[in-house]
Amino acid sequence: MKISKILLTALMGIMLFSVAANGATKKIVLGFAQIGAESGWRTAETASVKSAAKAAGITLKFSDAQQKQENQIKAIRSFIAQKVDVIALAPVVESGWDTVLQEAKKAKIPVIIVDRTIKVKDQSLYATFVGSDFPLEGKNAAIEMAKLLNGKGNIVELQGTVGSSAQVDRLKGFADEIAKSPNIKMLASQSGDFTIAKGKEVMESFLKKYGNKINGLYAHNDDMALGAIQAIEEFGLKPGVDIKIVSIDGVRGIFEAMAAGKANVTVECNPLLGPQIMDTAKKLAAGQSVPKWIKSNEGIYRMNTAKKELPKRKY
Ligand code: AHR
């Protein structure tokens, strides 16, 4: 009993601290290159990472790139210069990471890719991806839209940040599935950059052009759907009724809109990745191997259960 207690304490020590060159132990340092604060989802993710780091006793170096890849690259280089133990990167776009990740690899710093995937030639440039299945989210959104429209109608699409895996994969996942409903026609598809303001602006332009010919809206995130709801109401139509709305994320605002009958379905994408990231950082700092994809568990929520679900939402 005593021995197992001692062993457990020693193991916890190894997980929380890395061994410095002089043999002394030091706290794990994690550098996190975050994208920005474009949406409620992103804010929830940042809060989750910060509180999980605190709870895990990990020193967090946090950088907000203000939506710019060049800022993220600078942040990674600064983490390398500071000799952090692990780097976590939520990549704003899919491509253009090879060089900086080679630098991290050369410095022997393991990299965790967070929430959005990347395209690199050499898969050994990152240790793991912690996040959701975006193509599946797009597919599920299309299944829900087809059901809402009984397989017939005109739809518009608000895309996420162009070149991000969240935009590329949610677009393709939806397009492949909706193609199975030949009587559903895509009238227009444009980026709203994952923000409420841009979602509203682009929806206004869709309404100006197509007016009440639009039967459904697919938005790559809830924030753009929330902006679009404002545009639809100002145009004099009823969101959720005249125009069915399916979006992705599961933020509190969309549950409120669904509870008010103004949105129809949200396909959940979990931003509360902090605990999984810290757990993975500890394993990597201890030299352990981790699976190449650490997937999130997610659901699909509809208007009819929104009131009941609302009090349970954590973000
Ligand atoms: O990468 C995840 C996406 O980024 C979320 O769906 C969106 O809200 C966020 O800004």
Tab-separated table of C-alpha atoms and ligand atoms in Angstrom:
chain	number	residue	atom	x	y	z
A	1	MET	CA	0.000	0.000	0.000
A	2	LYS	CA	2.768	2.358	1.065
A	3	ILE	CA	4.921	1.444	-1.976
A	4	SER	CA	2.073	2.008	-4.442
A	5	LYS	CA	1.403	5.406	-2.853
A	6	ILE	CA	5.058	6.367	-3.254
A	7	LEU	CA	5.023	5.151	-6.874
A	8	LEU	CA	1.880	7.156	-7.624
A	9	THR	CA	3.373	10.331	-6.158
A	10	ALA	CA	6.559	9.817	-8.181
A	11	LEU	CA	4.545	9.272	-11.380
A	12	MET	CA	2.536	12.449	-10.808
A	13	GLY	CA	5.812	14.287	-10.340
A	14	ILE	CA	7.116	13.028	-13.692
A	15	MET	CA	3.851	14.063	-15.406
A	16	LEU	CA	3.847	17.605	-13.983
A	17	PHE	CA	7.512	18.478	-14.187
A	18	SER	CA	10.145	18.003	-16.824
A	19	VAL	CA	13.776	17.378	-15.942
A	20	ALA	CA	16.092	20.308	-16.611
A	21	ALA	CA	19.596	19.834	-18.071
A	22	ASN	CA	21.204	20.107	-14.619
A	23	GLY	CA	19.006	17.316	-13.337
A	24	ALA	CA	16.627	19.571	-11.363
A	25	THR	CA	12.898	19.401	-12.097
A	26	LYS	CA	11.011	22.350	-13.545
A	27	LYS	CA	7.358	23.101	-14.235
A	28	ILE	CA	6.112	22.224	-17.741
A	29	VAL	CA	5.924	25.307	-19.947
A	30	LEU	CA	3.340	25.288	-22.753
A	31	GLY	CA	3.296	27.930	-25.485
A	32	PHE	CA	-0.158	28.356	-27.033
A	33	ALA	CA	-0.454	30.181	-30.367
A	34	GLN	CA	-4.159	31.072	-30.448
A	35	ILE	CA	-5.914	32.494	-33.542
A	36	GLY	CA	-7.750	35.430	-31.965
A	37	ALA	CA	-11.178	36.114	-30.475
A	38	GLU	CA	-13.446	36.124	-33.535
A	39	SER	CA	-16.322	34.150	-32.013
A	40	GLY	CA	-17.980	33.061	-28.778
A	41	TRP	CA	-16.573	29.608	-29.511
A	42	ARG	CA	-12.989	30.926	-29.660
A	43	THR	CA	-13.411	32.889	-26.409
A	44	ALA	CA	-14.665	29.719	-24.709
A	45	GLU	CA	-11.674	27.761	-26.039
A	46	THR	CA	-9.197	30.346	-24.719
A	47	ALA	CA	-10.877	30.360	-21.290
A	48	SER	CA	-10.796	26.551	-21.208
A	49	VAL	CA	-7.068	26.424	-22.042
A	50	LYS	CA	-6.195	29.083	-19.447
A	51	SER	CA	-8.153	27.474	-16.628
A	52	ALA	CA	-6.996	23.941	-17.478
A	53	ALA	CA	-3.347	25.075	-17.458
A	54	LYS	CA	-3.852	26.573	-14.019
A	55	ALA	CA	-5.561	23.453	-12.722
A	56	ALA	CA	-2.804	21.232	-14.148
A	57	GLY	CA	0.033	23.330	-12.711
A	58	ILE	CA	1.376	24.071	-16.208
A	59	THR	CA	2.923	27.456	-17.013
A	60	LEU	CA	1.077	28.860	-20.034
A	61	LYS	CA	2.590	31.320	-22.490
A	62	PHE	CA	-0.366	32.653	-24.443
A	63	SER	CA	-0.302	34.505	-27.755
A	64	ASP	CA	-3.304	36.013	-29.607
A	65	ALA	CA	-2.507	36.279	-33.338
A	66	GLN	CA	-5.406	38.596	-34.244
A	67	GLN	CA	-6.361	36.252	-37.127
A	68	LYS	CA	-2.942	36.553	-38.793
A	69	GLN	CA	-0.826	33.522	-39.703
A	70	GLU	CA	2.352	35.625	-39.671
A	71	ASN	CA	1.684	36.481	-36.000
A	72	GLN	CA	1.231	32.804	-35.188
A	73	ILE	CA	4.534	31.974	-36.901
A	74	LYS	CA	6.252	34.736	-34.904
A	75	ALA	CA	4.721	33.374	-31.683
A	76	ILE	CA	5.971	29.846	-32.428
A	77	ARG	CA	9.470	31.172	-33.126
A	78	SER	CA	9.402	33.056	-29.842
A	79	PHE	CA	8.262	29.895	-27.993
A	80	ILE	CA	11.178	28.017	-29.580
A	81	ALA	CA	13.610	30.766	-28.513
A	82	GLN	CA	12.211	30.578	-24.970
A	83	LYS	CA	12.735	26.788	-25.011
A	84	VAL	CA	9.172	25.913	-23.962
A	85	ASP	CA	8.508	22.205	-23.362
A	86	VAL	CA	5.469	21.874	-25.644
A	87	ILE	CA	3.806	24.096	-28.265
A	88	ALA	CA	0.057	24.124	-28.951
A	89	LEU	CA	-1.098	25.721	-32.210
A	90	ALA	CA	-4.678	26.522	-33.257
A	91	PRO	CA	-3.877	27.245	-36.913
A	92	VAL	CA	-5.838	30.035	-38.571
A	93	VAL	CA	-5.378	28.415	-42.006
A	94	GLU	CA	-4.427	24.916	-43.175
A	95	SER	CA	-1.283	25.575	-45.221
A	96	GLY	CA	2.065	27.299	-44.772
A	97	TRP	CA	3.276	25.648	-41.567
A	98	ASP	CA	6.066	23.362	-42.832
A	99	THR	CA	9.046	25.682	-42.240
A	100	VAL	CA	8.197	26.831	-38.719
A	101	LEU	CA	7.215	23.334	-37.615
A	102	GLN	CA	10.524	22.010	-38.949
A	103	GLU	CA	12.196	24.586	-36.685
A	104	ALA	CA	10.197	23.287	-33.716
A	105	LYS	CA	11.112	19.711	-34.600
A	106	LYS	CA	14.792	20.640	-34.844
A	107	ALA	CA	14.522	22.193	-31.374
A	108	LYS	CA	12.909	18.907	-30.185
A	109	ILE	CA	9.719	20.662	-29.035
A	110	PRO	CA	6.592	18.546	-29.591
A	111	VAL	CA	3.653	20.350	-31.223
A	112	ILE	CA	-0.038	19.813	-30.488
A	113	ILE	CA	-2.350	21.022	-33.270
A	114	VAL	CA	-5.546	22.318	-31.695
A	115	ASP	CA	-9.103	22.480	-33.124
A	116	ARG	CA	-8.240	23.119	-36.828
A	117	THR	CA	-6.158	20.676	-38.874
A	118	ILE	CA	-3.116	21.526	-41.020
A	119	LYS	CA	-1.724	20.315	-44.334
A	120	VAL	CA	1.974	19.436	-44.066
A	121	LYS	CA	4.101	17.134	-46.231
A	122	ASP	CA	5.751	15.479	-43.234
A	123	GLN	CA	3.224	14.239	-40.665
A	124	SER	CA	5.977	13.898	-38.046
A	125	LEU	CA	6.048	17.726	-37.786
A	126	TYR	CA	3.296	17.530	-35.190
A	127	ALA	CA	2.634	15.036	-32.415
A	128	THR	CA	-1.155	15.032	-32.407
A	129	PHE	CA	-4.340	16.848	-33.372
A	130	VAL	CA	-6.840	17.600	-30.576
A	131	GLY	CA	-10.219	18.533	-32.022
A	132	SER	CA	-13.381	17.746	-33.933
A	133	ASP	CA	-14.307	15.998	-37.169
A	134	PHE	CA	-15.153	18.980	-39.405
A	135	PRO	CA	-16.185	17.010	-42.541
A	136	LEU	CA	-18.627	15.067	-40.352
A	137	GLU	CA	-20.028	18.306	-38.912
A	138	GLY	CA	-20.695	19.536	-42.474
A	139	LYS	CA	-22.305	16.234	-43.388
A	140	ASN	CA	-24.546	16.262	-40.311
A	141	ALA	CA	-25.555	19.859	-41.044
A	142	ALA	CA	-26.620	18.807	-44.571
A	143	ILE	CA	-28.646	15.851	-43.254
A	144	GLU	CA	-30.466	18.216	-40.875
A	145	MET	CA	-31.062	20.815	-43.600
A	146	ALA	CA	-32.477	18.223	-46.009
A	147	LYS	CA	-34.871	17.036	-43.276
A	148	LEU	CA	-35.988	20.586	-42.448
A	149	LEU	CA	-36.697	21.353	-46.115
A	150	ASN	CA	-38.231	17.956	-46.872
A	151	GLY	CA	-35.629	17.577	-49.602
A	152	LYS	CA	-36.686	20.662	-51.576
A	153	GLY	CA	-35.764	24.367	-51.537
A	154	ASN	CA	-33.205	27.107	-52.034
A	155	ILE	CA	-30.374	27.576	-49.592
A	156	VAL	CA	-27.521	29.995	-48.922
A	157	GLU	CA	-24.261	29.365	-47.096
A	158	LEU	CA	-22.115	31.507	-44.802
A	159	GLN	CA	-18.581	30.123	-44.899
A	160	GLY	CA	-15.921	30.470	-42.230
A	161	THR	CA	-12.479	32.051	-42.616
A	162	VAL	CA	-11.254	31.184	-46.105
A	163	GLY	CA	-8.435	28.626	-46.102
A	164	SER	CA	-9.138	27.393	-42.569
A	165	SER	CA	-9.831	23.669	-42.219
A	166	ALA	CA	-13.089	24.631	-40.478
A	167	GLN	CA	-14.205	26.350	-43.697
A	168	VAL	CA	-12.750	23.859	-46.208
A	169	ASP	CA	-14.022	20.724	-44.467
A	170	ARG	CA	-17.433	22.043	-43.389
A	171	LEU	CA	-18.036	23.235	-46.937
A	172	LYS	CA	-17.080	19.906	-48.515
A	173	GLY	CA	-18.799	17.740	-45.918
A	174	PHE	CA	-22.028	19.667	-46.481
A	175	ALA	CA	-21.725	19.823	-50.298
A	176	ASP	CA	-21.140	16.063	-50.657
A	177	GLU	CA	-24.156	15.212	-48.521
A	178	ILE	CA	-26.592	17.844	-49.854
A	179	ALA	CA	-25.844	16.606	-53.393
A	180	LYS	CA	-27.967	13.584	-52.453
A	181	SER	CA	-30.994	15.941	-52.425
A	182	PRO	CA	-31.098	17.142	-56.048
A	183	ASN	CA	-34.081	19.424	-55.377
A	184	ILE	CA	-32.118	21.519	-52.907
A	185	LYS	CA	-30.346	24.323	-54.733
A	186	MET	CA	-27.447	26.419	-53.369
A	187	LEU	CA	-28.184	30.021	-54.428
A	188	ALA	CA	-25.105	31.660	-52.941
A	189	SER	CA	-22.130	30.846	-50.723
A	190	GLN	CA	-19.743	33.419	-49.262
A	191	SER	CA	-17.427	33.882	-46.301
A	192	GLY	CA	-18.643	35.698	-43.202
A	193	ASP	CA	-15.267	35.147	-41.491
A	194	PHE	CA	-16.851	33.406	-38.469
A	195	THR	CA	-18.068	36.725	-36.987
A	196	ILE	CA	-21.544	38.020	-36.078
A	197	ALA	CA	-20.976	41.333	-37.898
A	198	LYS	CA	-19.789	39.778	-41.159
A	199	GLY	CA	-22.481	37.088	-40.998
A	200	LYS	CA	-25.105	39.824	-40.801
A	201	GLU	CA	-23.527	41.837	-43.607
A	202	VAL	CA	-23.290	38.898	-46.027
A	203	MET	CA	-26.819	37.695	-45.192
A	204	GLU	CA	-28.113	41.199	-45.965
A	205	SER	CA	-26.542	40.959	-49.414
A	206	PHE	CA	-28.052	37.477	-49.961
A	207	LEU	CA	-31.490	38.807	-48.955
A	208	LYS	CA	-31.128	41.840	-51.193
A	209	LYS	CA	-30.441	39.572	-54.162
A	210	TYR	CA	-32.737	36.588	-53.478
A	211	GLY	CA	-35.259	37.878	-50.885
A	212	ASN	CA	-37.945	35.374	-49.968
A	213	LYS	CA	-36.670	32.807	-52.478
A	214	ILE	CA	-34.315	31.685	-49.672
A	215	ASN	CA	-35.658	28.714	-47.701
A	216	GLY	CA	-32.598	27.708	-45.727
A	217	LEU	CA	-29.313	29.037	-44.340
A	218	TYR	CA	-26.283	26.905	-43.538
A	219	ALA	CA	-23.683	28.795	-41.476
A	220	HIS	CA	-20.239	27.344	-40.695
A	221	ASN	CA	-20.587	28.705	-37.162
A	222	ASP	CA	-23.313	29.895	-34.792
A	223	ASP	CA	-22.012	33.463	-34.546
A	224	MET	CA	-22.562	34.076	-38.270
A	225	ALA	CA	-26.036	32.516	-37.927
A	226	LEU	CA	-26.762	34.938	-35.066
A	227	GLY	CA	-25.765	37.867	-37.290
A	228	ALA	CA	-27.893	36.460	-40.107
A	229	ILE	CA	-30.914	36.180	-37.782
A	230	GLN	CA	-30.733	39.945	-37.221
A	231	ALA	CA	-30.532	40.534	-40.994
A	232	ILE	CA	-33.510	38.230	-41.678
A	233	GLU	CA	-35.666	39.979	-39.055
A	234	GLU	CA	-34.726	43.425	-40.354
A	235	PHE	CA	-35.687	42.214	-43.845
A	236	GLY	CA	-39.126	41.314	-42.499
A	237	LEU	CA	-38.896	37.513	-42.587
A	238	LYS	CA	-39.024	35.026	-39.701
A	239	PRO	CA	-35.721	33.244	-39.009
A	240	GLY	CA	-36.277	29.594	-38.125
A	241	VAL	CA	-39.668	29.642	-39.843
A	242	ASP	CA	-39.466	31.346	-43.273
A	243	ILE	CA	-35.757	30.567	-43.451
A	244	LYS	CA	-34.600	27.392	-41.699
A	245	ILE	CA	-31.223	27.784	-40.021
A	246	VAL	CA	-28.572	25.127	-39.412
A	247	SER	CA	-25.203	26.120	-37.963
A	248	ILE	CA	-22.222	24.659	-36.120
A	249	ASP	CA	-20.693	25.119	-32.621
A	250	GLY	CA	-23.415	24.946	-29.969
A	251	VAL	CA	-22.789	28.284	-28.241
A	252	ARG	CA	-25.282	29.584	-25.687
A	253	GLY	CA	-26.508	32.343	-28.052
A	254	ILE	CA	-27.756	29.848	-30.633
A	255	PHE	CA	-29.537	27.835	-27.918
A	256	GLU	CA	-31.302	31.065	-26.888
A	257	ALA	CA	-32.232	31.685	-30.529
A	258	MET	CA	-33.503	28.098	-30.911
A	259	ALA	CA	-35.485	28.394	-27.671
A	260	ALA	CA	-37.093	31.556	-29.144
A	261	GLY	CA	-37.929	29.649	-32.366
A	262	LYS	CA	-35.443	31.660	-34.459
A	263	ALA	CA	-32.920	28.910	-35.351
A	264	ASN	CA	-33.447	25.212	-36.032
A	265	VAL	CA	-30.356	23.068	-35.488
A	266	THR	CA	-26.823	23.400	-34.171
A	267	VAL	CA	-24.205	20.724	-34.769
A	268	GLU	CA	-21.963	20.819	-31.725
A	269	CYS	CA	-18.224	21.505	-31.969
A	270	ASN	CA	-16.674	21.394	-28.515
A	271	PRO	CA	-14.289	24.307	-27.670
A	272	LEU	CA	-13.570	23.075	-24.130
A	273	LEU	CA	-10.320	21.430	-25.175
A	274	GLY	CA	-8.164	22.713	-22.299
A	275	PRO	CA	-8.129	19.548	-20.149
A	276	GLN	CA	-7.288	17.309	-23.143
A	277	ILE	CA	-4.511	19.688	-24.239
A	278	MET	CA	-2.938	19.745	-20.743
A	279	ASP	CA	-3.159	15.987	-20.421
A	280	THR	CA	-1.472	15.597	-23.815
A	281	ALA	CA	1.192	18.214	-22.986
A	282	LYS	CA	2.114	16.302	-19.814
A	283	LYS	CA	2.432	13.036	-21.723
A	284	LEU	CA	4.556	14.602	-24.453
A	285	ALA	CA	6.806	16.369	-21.932
A	286	ALA	CA	7.310	12.995	-20.246
A	287	GLY	CA	8.342	11.507	-23.604
A	288	GLN	CA	5.229	9.363	-23.936
A	289	SER	CA	3.529	8.716	-27.258
A	290	VAL	CA	-0.042	9.903	-27.890
A	291	PRO	CA	-2.627	9.044	-30.579
A	292	LYS	CA	-2.348	11.120	-33.771
A	293	TRP	CA	-5.938	12.376	-33.356
A	294	ILE	CA	-7.588	13.000	-29.981
A	295	LYS	CA	-11.238	13.417	-30.950
A	296	SER	CA	-13.932	15.434	-29.174
A	297	ASN	CA	-17.338	14.007	-28.252
A	298	GLU	CA	-20.175	16.027	-29.752
A	299	GLY	CA	-23.936	16.059	-30.281
A	300	ILE	CA	-26.610	17.565	-32.523
A	301	TYR	CA	-29.188	19.868	-30.920
A	302	ARG	CA	-32.545	20.913	-32.344
A	303	MET	CA	-35.088	23.659	-31.655
A	304	ASN	CA	-37.480	21.337	-29.793
A	305	THR	CA	-35.007	20.535	-27.001
A	306	ALA	CA	-33.235	23.928	-26.808
A	307	LYS	CA	-35.126	25.226	-23.739
A	308	LYS	CA	-34.296	22.086	-21.792
A	309	GLU	CA	-30.649	22.076	-22.881
A	310	LEU	CA	-29.962	25.799	-22.336
A	311	PRO	CA	-29.289	25.666	-18.561
A	312	LYS	CA	-26.814	22.805	-19.108
A	313	ARG	CA	-24.655	24.629	-21.658
A	314	LYS	CA	-21.120	25.340	-20.484
A	315	TYR	CA	-20.227	27.848	-23.217
B	1	AHR	O1	-12.073	26.249	-35.640
B	1	AHR	C1	-13.310	26.236	-35.030
B	1	AHR	C2	-14.133	27.379	-35.501
B	1	AHR	O2	-13.477	28.605	-35.299
B	1	AHR	C3	-15.458	27.552	-34.789
B	1	AHR	O3	-16.481	26.803	-35.317
B	1	AHR	C4	-15.697	29.001	-35.006
B	1	AHR	O4	-16.752	29.525	-34.256
B	1	AHR	C5	-14.370	29.493	-34.651
B	1	AHR	O5	-14.143	30.792	-34.774
